[in-house]
Amino acid sequence: MKRVINYSAGPAGIPIEVLEQARDEMLDWNGTGCSVMEVSHRGKEYDALHMETMDLFRELAGMGKDWNVLFTTGGASTQFLMLPMNYLGAGKEADYAVTGNWSKAAVKEAKRYGKISFPANMELEGERFVAIPKQGDLVLNPKAEYFHYTSNNTVEGTEWHYTPDAKGKPLVCDMSSDIFSRPAEFGKHSMIYAGAQKNLGPSGVTVVAIRDDFLAKAHDDLPTMMSYKVFKDKFSMHNTPPCFSIYILNLVLRWLKKNGGLAAMGKVNEAKQKLLYGAIDGSKGFYTGTADKDSRSWMNVDFKLPTAELDDKFVKDAKAAGIVQTKGYRSMGGIRLSAYNAVSLKDVQTTVQFMQDFQQKNS
Ligand SMILES: *Cc1c(COP(=O)(O)O)cnc(C)c1O
C-alpha cells in the first residue's frame, strides 16, 4: 500500500488513524455485528454516536449549551439558500461580504429571498480577489438581518485574520475550508456552517451551528427539510441523516481532541503555512504567491511558476514524487496546495524540499 501526500482542495485527506479505525470497524461496529451503515438511525447505538458527535463539536469549539449543532445535507451550497430562506423574505435585507468565488455563490442564492447589500465587494477592487477587506472599509447596512462572510476563500487562497465586527448584527460565517484549523471566535457569531469534506471528514454532511437567540428568529412556515427549527427540534433526524459521514466526522473530532484540540491544531497549521510561504518568498521570484501577504490563507496556498508550462511540469513531477492534487483551481491556474488538518508538518517539510529541488533543476 502506498499513501500519497494529498493536497486535494476537497474532498480532502482524512487522518490515517481515522481511516484505519473505520476499516477495522467496517464489518462489526460497536458490537452490533453490522457496519454503521447498516443499523437503524433510530437505534440506541447510532443515537449515542449522533448525540456524542454534536457534543464533541460544541466542546472543541468551546460552544455552550445555547448553541445547537445541526447535521444537514446538500453541502455548504444548500446553506447558501437555507440561510436566507429562514431569515429573509419580502422587504428583508442582508449584508454579504464578497471575497471570492464561494461568497459570490452564496449571494446568488440569497438574492432570491431578499435585498442583498455589500459591506465589501473585493471583486470591484481589482480584477481578482487577492485581499480581505479591513474592518474600517466595511460599510454596513443598518437594515440587514445578518452579516454573512466566508472565513477562508478556498479558490483564491485568502483568509480573514480577524473576526469582522457586524456592529450588533448577527454574524454568520461559511467556515467550510478553515473550520477547526485553529481557534476561532465562535462566540462572536450567531451561526457558522461548513461542509465536512475539507477539515472535518467526508462529503455528505454539513455542520451548522446556530445560537438559540438567532434560531428563535427563523421563520416557522417553511418546507420541513429547509427549516432550521425542525433540524433543532428533531436533532437532525427528521429524515435519515447521512449516518456514515457523521460517523467519520465523529472519528475526526475525536482525533482532533486527542491531539490537543484547536489550539494544538493551530500551532501545527501555523508552522505549515510558514514553511510553505517561506519557500515561496525565499525562491527569488521563481514561485510567486497570488494573494496579498496580509490576506494569505493558512489552508489554501496559491502560487504560480514563471510559465504555465512550468506549472504543468510542477504538477507532473510532484505527482511522480508522491505529492498529488497540486493543480490550481481551473479559473486560477498555477498551483494550489490545500494543506488542511490531515496534511502533517512532515508532509509539508517533504513538499518544501521538493519545491527547492524542483526550482534548482528548472531555473
Ligand atoms: C467547498 C466550499 C463550499 C461548497 O461546499 P459544498 O459542500 O460542495 O456545497 C462552500 N464554501 C466554501 C468556502 C468552500 O470551500
PDB file of N, CA and C in Angstrom, residues 80 96-108 118 120-124 127-133 148-160 174 329 331-332:
ATOM      1  N   PHE A  80     -26.354  28.069   1.409  1.00  0.00           N
ATOM      2  CA  PHE A  80     -26.459  29.349   0.690  1.00  0.00           C
ATOM      3  C   PHE A  80     -27.919  29.744   0.499  1.00  0.00           C
ATOM      4  N   TYR A  96     -23.675  40.908   2.730  1.00  0.00           N
ATOM      5  CA  TYR A  96     -22.767  39.821   2.326  1.00  0.00           C
ATOM      6  C   TYR A  96     -21.423  40.414   1.920  1.00  0.00           C
ATOM      7  N   ALA A  97     -20.376  40.043   2.612  1.00  0.00           N
ATOM      8  CA  ALA A  97     -19.028  40.448   2.207  1.00  0.00           C
ATOM      9  C   ALA A  97     -18.583  39.493   1.095  1.00  0.00           C
ATOM     10  N   VAL A  98     -18.240  40.055  -0.046  1.00  0.00           N
ATOM     11  CA  VAL A  98     -17.876  39.216  -1.192  1.00  0.00           C
ATOM     12  C   VAL A  98     -16.364  39.194  -1.349  1.00  0.00           C
ATOM     13  N   THR A  99     -15.768  38.061  -0.998  1.00  0.00           N
ATOM     14  CA  THR A  99     -14.301  37.972  -1.027  1.00  0.00           C
ATOM     15  C   THR A  99     -13.805  36.839  -1.918  1.00  0.00           C
ATOM     16  N   GLY A 100     -14.711  36.191  -2.634  1.00  0.00           N
ATOM     17  CA  GLY A 100     -14.255  35.113  -3.504  1.00  0.00           C
ATOM     18  C   GLY A 100     -15.404  34.383  -4.159  1.00  0.00           C
ATOM     19  N   ASN A 101     -15.018  33.388  -4.909  1.00  0.00           N
ATOM     20  CA  ASN A 101     -15.914  32.523  -5.655  1.00  0.00           C
ATOM     21  C   ASN A 101     -17.084  32.001  -4.808  1.00  0.00           C
ATOM     22  N   TRP A 102     -16.778  31.525  -3.598  1.00  0.00           N
ATOM     23  CA  TRP A 102     -17.839  30.912  -2.771  1.00  0.00           C
ATOM     24  C   TRP A 102     -18.760  31.954  -2.165  1.00  0.00           C
ATOM     25  N   SER A 103     -18.235  33.120  -1.807  1.00  0.00           N
ATOM     26  CA  SER A 103     -19.165  34.130  -1.285  1.00  0.00           C
ATOM     27  C   SER A 103     -20.059  34.652  -2.406  1.00  0.00           C
ATOM     28  N   LYS A 104     -19.549  34.680  -3.626  1.00  0.00           N
ATOM     29  CA  LYS A 104     -20.401  35.056  -4.766  1.00  0.00           C
ATOM     30  C   LYS A 104     -21.531  34.045  -4.944  1.00  0.00           C
ATOM     31  N   ALA A 105     -21.175  32.772  -4.774  1.00  0.00           N
ATOM     32  CA  ALA A 105     -22.193  31.720  -4.920  1.00  0.00           C
ATOM     33  C   ALA A 105     -23.267  31.856  -3.836  1.00  0.00           C
ATOM     34  N   ALA A 106     -22.859  32.278  -2.649  1.00  0.00           N
ATOM     35  CA  ALA A 106     -23.825  32.482  -1.562  1.00  0.00           C
ATOM     36  C   ALA A 106     -24.768  33.636  -1.899  1.00  0.00           C
ATOM     37  N   VAL A 107     -24.223  34.691  -2.481  1.00  0.00           N
ATOM     38  CA  VAL A 107     -25.034  35.857  -2.852  1.00  0.00           C
ATOM     39  C   VAL A 107     -26.064  35.484  -3.918  1.00  0.00           C
ATOM     40  N   LYS A 108     -25.644  34.672  -4.850  1.00  0.00           N
ATOM     41  CA  LYS A 108     -26.534  34.284  -5.949  1.00  0.00           C
ATOM     42  C   LYS A 108     -27.838  33.672  -5.408  1.00  0.00           C
ATOM     43  N   PHE A 118     -23.688  45.012   0.172  1.00  0.00           N
ATOM     44  CA  PHE A 118     -22.301  44.536   0.182  1.00  0.00           C
ATOM     45  C   PHE A 118     -21.402  45.433   1.034  1.00  0.00           C
ATOM     46  N   ALA A 120     -18.500  44.882   1.615  1.00  0.00           N
ATOM     47  CA  ALA A 120     -17.251  44.903   0.848  1.00  0.00           C
ATOM     48  C   ALA A 120     -17.469  43.999  -0.349  1.00  0.00           C
ATOM     49  N   ASN A 121     -17.041  44.464  -1.490  1.00  0.00           N
ATOM     50  CA  ASN A 121     -17.075  43.603  -2.668  1.00  0.00           C
ATOM     51  C   ASN A 121     -15.703  43.674  -3.307  1.00  0.00           C
ATOM     52  N   MET A 122     -14.853  42.729  -2.923  1.00  0.00           N
ATOM     53  CA  MET A 122     -13.453  42.803  -3.300  1.00  0.00           C
ATOM     54  C   MET A 122     -13.230  42.591  -4.790  1.00  0.00           C
ATOM     55  N   GLU A 123     -14.245  42.074  -5.471  1.00  0.00           N
ATOM     56  CA  GLU A 123     -14.086  41.887  -6.911  1.00  0.00           C
ATOM     57  C   GLU A 123     -13.984  43.245  -7.602  1.00  0.00           C
ATOM     58  N   LEU A 124     -14.679  44.224  -7.022  1.00  0.00           N
ATOM     59  CA  LEU A 124     -14.685  45.547  -7.624  1.00  0.00           C
ATOM     60  C   LEU A 124     -13.370  46.283  -7.376  1.00  0.00           C
ATOM     61  N   GLU A 127      -9.168  43.090 -10.464  1.00  0.00           N
ATOM     62  CA  GLU A 127      -9.664  42.065 -11.349  1.00  0.00           C
ATOM     63  C   GLU A 127      -9.958  40.770 -10.614  1.00  0.00           C
ATOM     64  N   ARG A 128      -9.208  40.523  -9.529  1.00  0.00           N
ATOM     65  CA  ARG A 128      -9.384  39.255  -8.833  1.00  0.00           C
ATOM     66  C   ARG A 128      -9.463  39.479  -7.332  1.00  0.00           C
ATOM     67  N   PHE A 129      -9.825  38.424  -6.628  1.00  0.00           N
ATOM     68  CA  PHE A 129      -9.952  38.506  -5.173  1.00  0.00           C
ATOM     69  C   PHE A 129      -8.598  38.179  -4.536  1.00  0.00           C
ATOM     70  N   VAL A 130      -7.791  39.179  -4.289  1.00  0.00           N
ATOM     71  CA  VAL A 130      -6.478  38.874  -3.717  1.00  0.00           C
ATOM     72  C   VAL A 130      -6.355  39.316  -2.266  1.00  0.00           C
ATOM     73  N   ALA A 131      -7.380  40.010  -1.768  1.00  0.00           N
ATOM     74  CA  ALA A 131      -7.252  40.572  -0.423  1.00  0.00           C
ATOM     75  C   ALA A 131      -8.560  40.473   0.353  1.00  0.00           C
ATOM     76  N   ILE A 132      -8.423  40.546   1.672  1.00  0.00           N
ATOM     77  CA  ILE A 132      -9.555  40.588   2.600  1.00  0.00           C
ATOM     78  C   ILE A 132      -9.732  42.049   3.008  1.00  0.00           C
ATOM     79  N   PRO A 133     -10.970  42.519   3.076  1.00  0.00           N
ATOM     80  CA  PRO A 133     -11.154  43.941   3.443  1.00  0.00           C
ATOM     81  C   PRO A 133     -10.754  44.202   4.896  1.00  0.00           C
ATOM     82  N   HIS A 148     -23.081  38.164   6.477  1.00  0.00           N
ATOM     83  CA  HIS A 148     -22.510  36.875   6.062  1.00  0.00           C
ATOM     84  C   HIS A 148     -21.128  37.077   5.460  1.00  0.00           C
ATOM     85  N   TYR A 149     -20.191  36.231   5.858  1.00  0.00           N
ATOM     86  CA  TYR A 149     -18.872  36.276   5.211  1.00  0.00           C
ATOM     87  C   TYR A 149     -18.303  34.868   5.107  1.00  0.00           C
ATOM     88  N   THR A 150     -17.234  34.736   4.342  1.00  0.00           N
ATOM     89  CA  THR A 150     -16.575  33.447   4.088  1.00  0.00           C
ATOM     90  C   THR A 150     -15.193  33.530   4.712  1.00  0.00           C
ATOM     91  N   SER A 151     -14.958  32.782   5.790  1.00  0.00           N
ATOM     92  CA  SER A 151     -13.711  32.997   6.538  1.00  0.00           C
ATOM     93  C   SER A 151     -12.459  32.645   5.745  1.00  0.00           C
ATOM     94  N   ASN A 152     -12.588  31.649   4.847  1.00  0.00           N
ATOM     95  CA  ASN A 152     -11.424  31.262   4.045  1.00  0.00           C
ATOM     96  C   ASN A 152     -11.872  31.055   2.596  1.00  0.00           C
ATOM     97  N   ASN A 153     -11.177  31.733   1.705  1.00  0.00           N
ATOM     98  CA  ASN A 153     -11.548  31.651   0.295  1.00  0.00           C
ATOM     99  C   ASN A 153     -10.712  30.567  -0.376  1.00  0.00           C
ATOM    100  N   THR A 154     -11.341  29.437  -0.485  1.00  0.00           N
ATOM    101  CA  THR A 154     -10.722  28.180  -0.889  1.00  0.00           C
ATOM    102  C   THR A 154     -10.056  28.261  -2.262  1.00  0.00           C
ATOM    103  N   VAL A 155     -10.692  28.998  -3.159  1.00  0.00           N
ATOM    104  CA  VAL A 155     -10.188  29.096  -4.527  1.00  0.00           C
ATOM    105  C   VAL A 155      -9.037  30.101  -4.603  1.00  0.00           C
ATOM    106  N   GLU A 156      -9.238  31.256  -4.003  1.00  0.00           N
ATOM    107  CA  GLU A 156      -8.297  32.360  -4.166  1.00  0.00           C
ATOM    108  C   GLU A 156      -7.143  32.328  -3.173  1.00  0.00           C
ATOM    109  N   GLY A 157      -7.282  31.494  -2.108  1.00  0.00           N
ATOM    110  CA  GLY A 157      -6.199  31.399  -1.135  1.00  0.00           C
ATOM    111  C   GLY A 157      -6.068  32.621  -0.248  1.00  0.00           C
ATOM    112  N   THR A 158      -7.218  33.191   0.145  1.00  0.00           N
ATOM    113  CA  THR A 158      -7.181  34.287   1.118  1.00  0.00           C
ATOM    114  C   THR A 158      -8.027  33.906   2.329  1.00  0.00           C
ATOM    115  N   GLU A 159      -7.741  34.536   3.461  1.00  0.00           N
ATOM    116  CA  GLU A 159      -8.421  34.172   4.707  1.00  0.00           C
ATOM    117  C   GLU A 159      -8.559  35.404   5.597  1.00  0.00           C
ATOM    118  N   TRP A 160      -9.678  35.505   6.270  1.00  0.00           N
ATOM    119  CA  TRP A 160      -9.867  36.590   7.243  1.00  0.00           C
ATOM    120  C   TRP A 160      -8.985  36.278   8.455  1.00  0.00           C
ATOM    121  N   ASP A 174     -19.529  31.221   6.616  1.00  0.00           N
ATOM    122  CA  ASP A 174     -19.231  29.971   5.903  1.00  0.00           C
ATOM    123  C   ASP A 174     -17.780  29.627   6.232  1.00  0.00           C
ATOM    124  N   TYR A 329      -7.013  25.862  -9.016  1.00  0.00           N
ATOM    125  CA  TYR A 329      -8.416  25.849  -9.454  1.00  0.00           C
ATOM    126  C   TYR A 329      -8.476  26.279 -10.915  1.00  0.00           C
ATOM    127  N   SER A 331     -10.100  28.285 -12.818  1.00  0.00           N
ATOM    128  CA  SER A 331     -10.097  29.692 -13.230  1.00  0.00           C
ATOM    129  C   SER A 331      -8.822  30.419 -12.768  1.00  0.00           C
ATOM    130  N   MET A 332      -8.064  29.788 -11.880  1.00  0.00           N
ATOM    131  CA  MET A 332      -6.897  30.459 -11.300  1.00  0.00           C
ATOM    132  C   MET A 332      -5.592  30.067 -11.988  1.00  0.00           C
TER     133      MET A 332
END
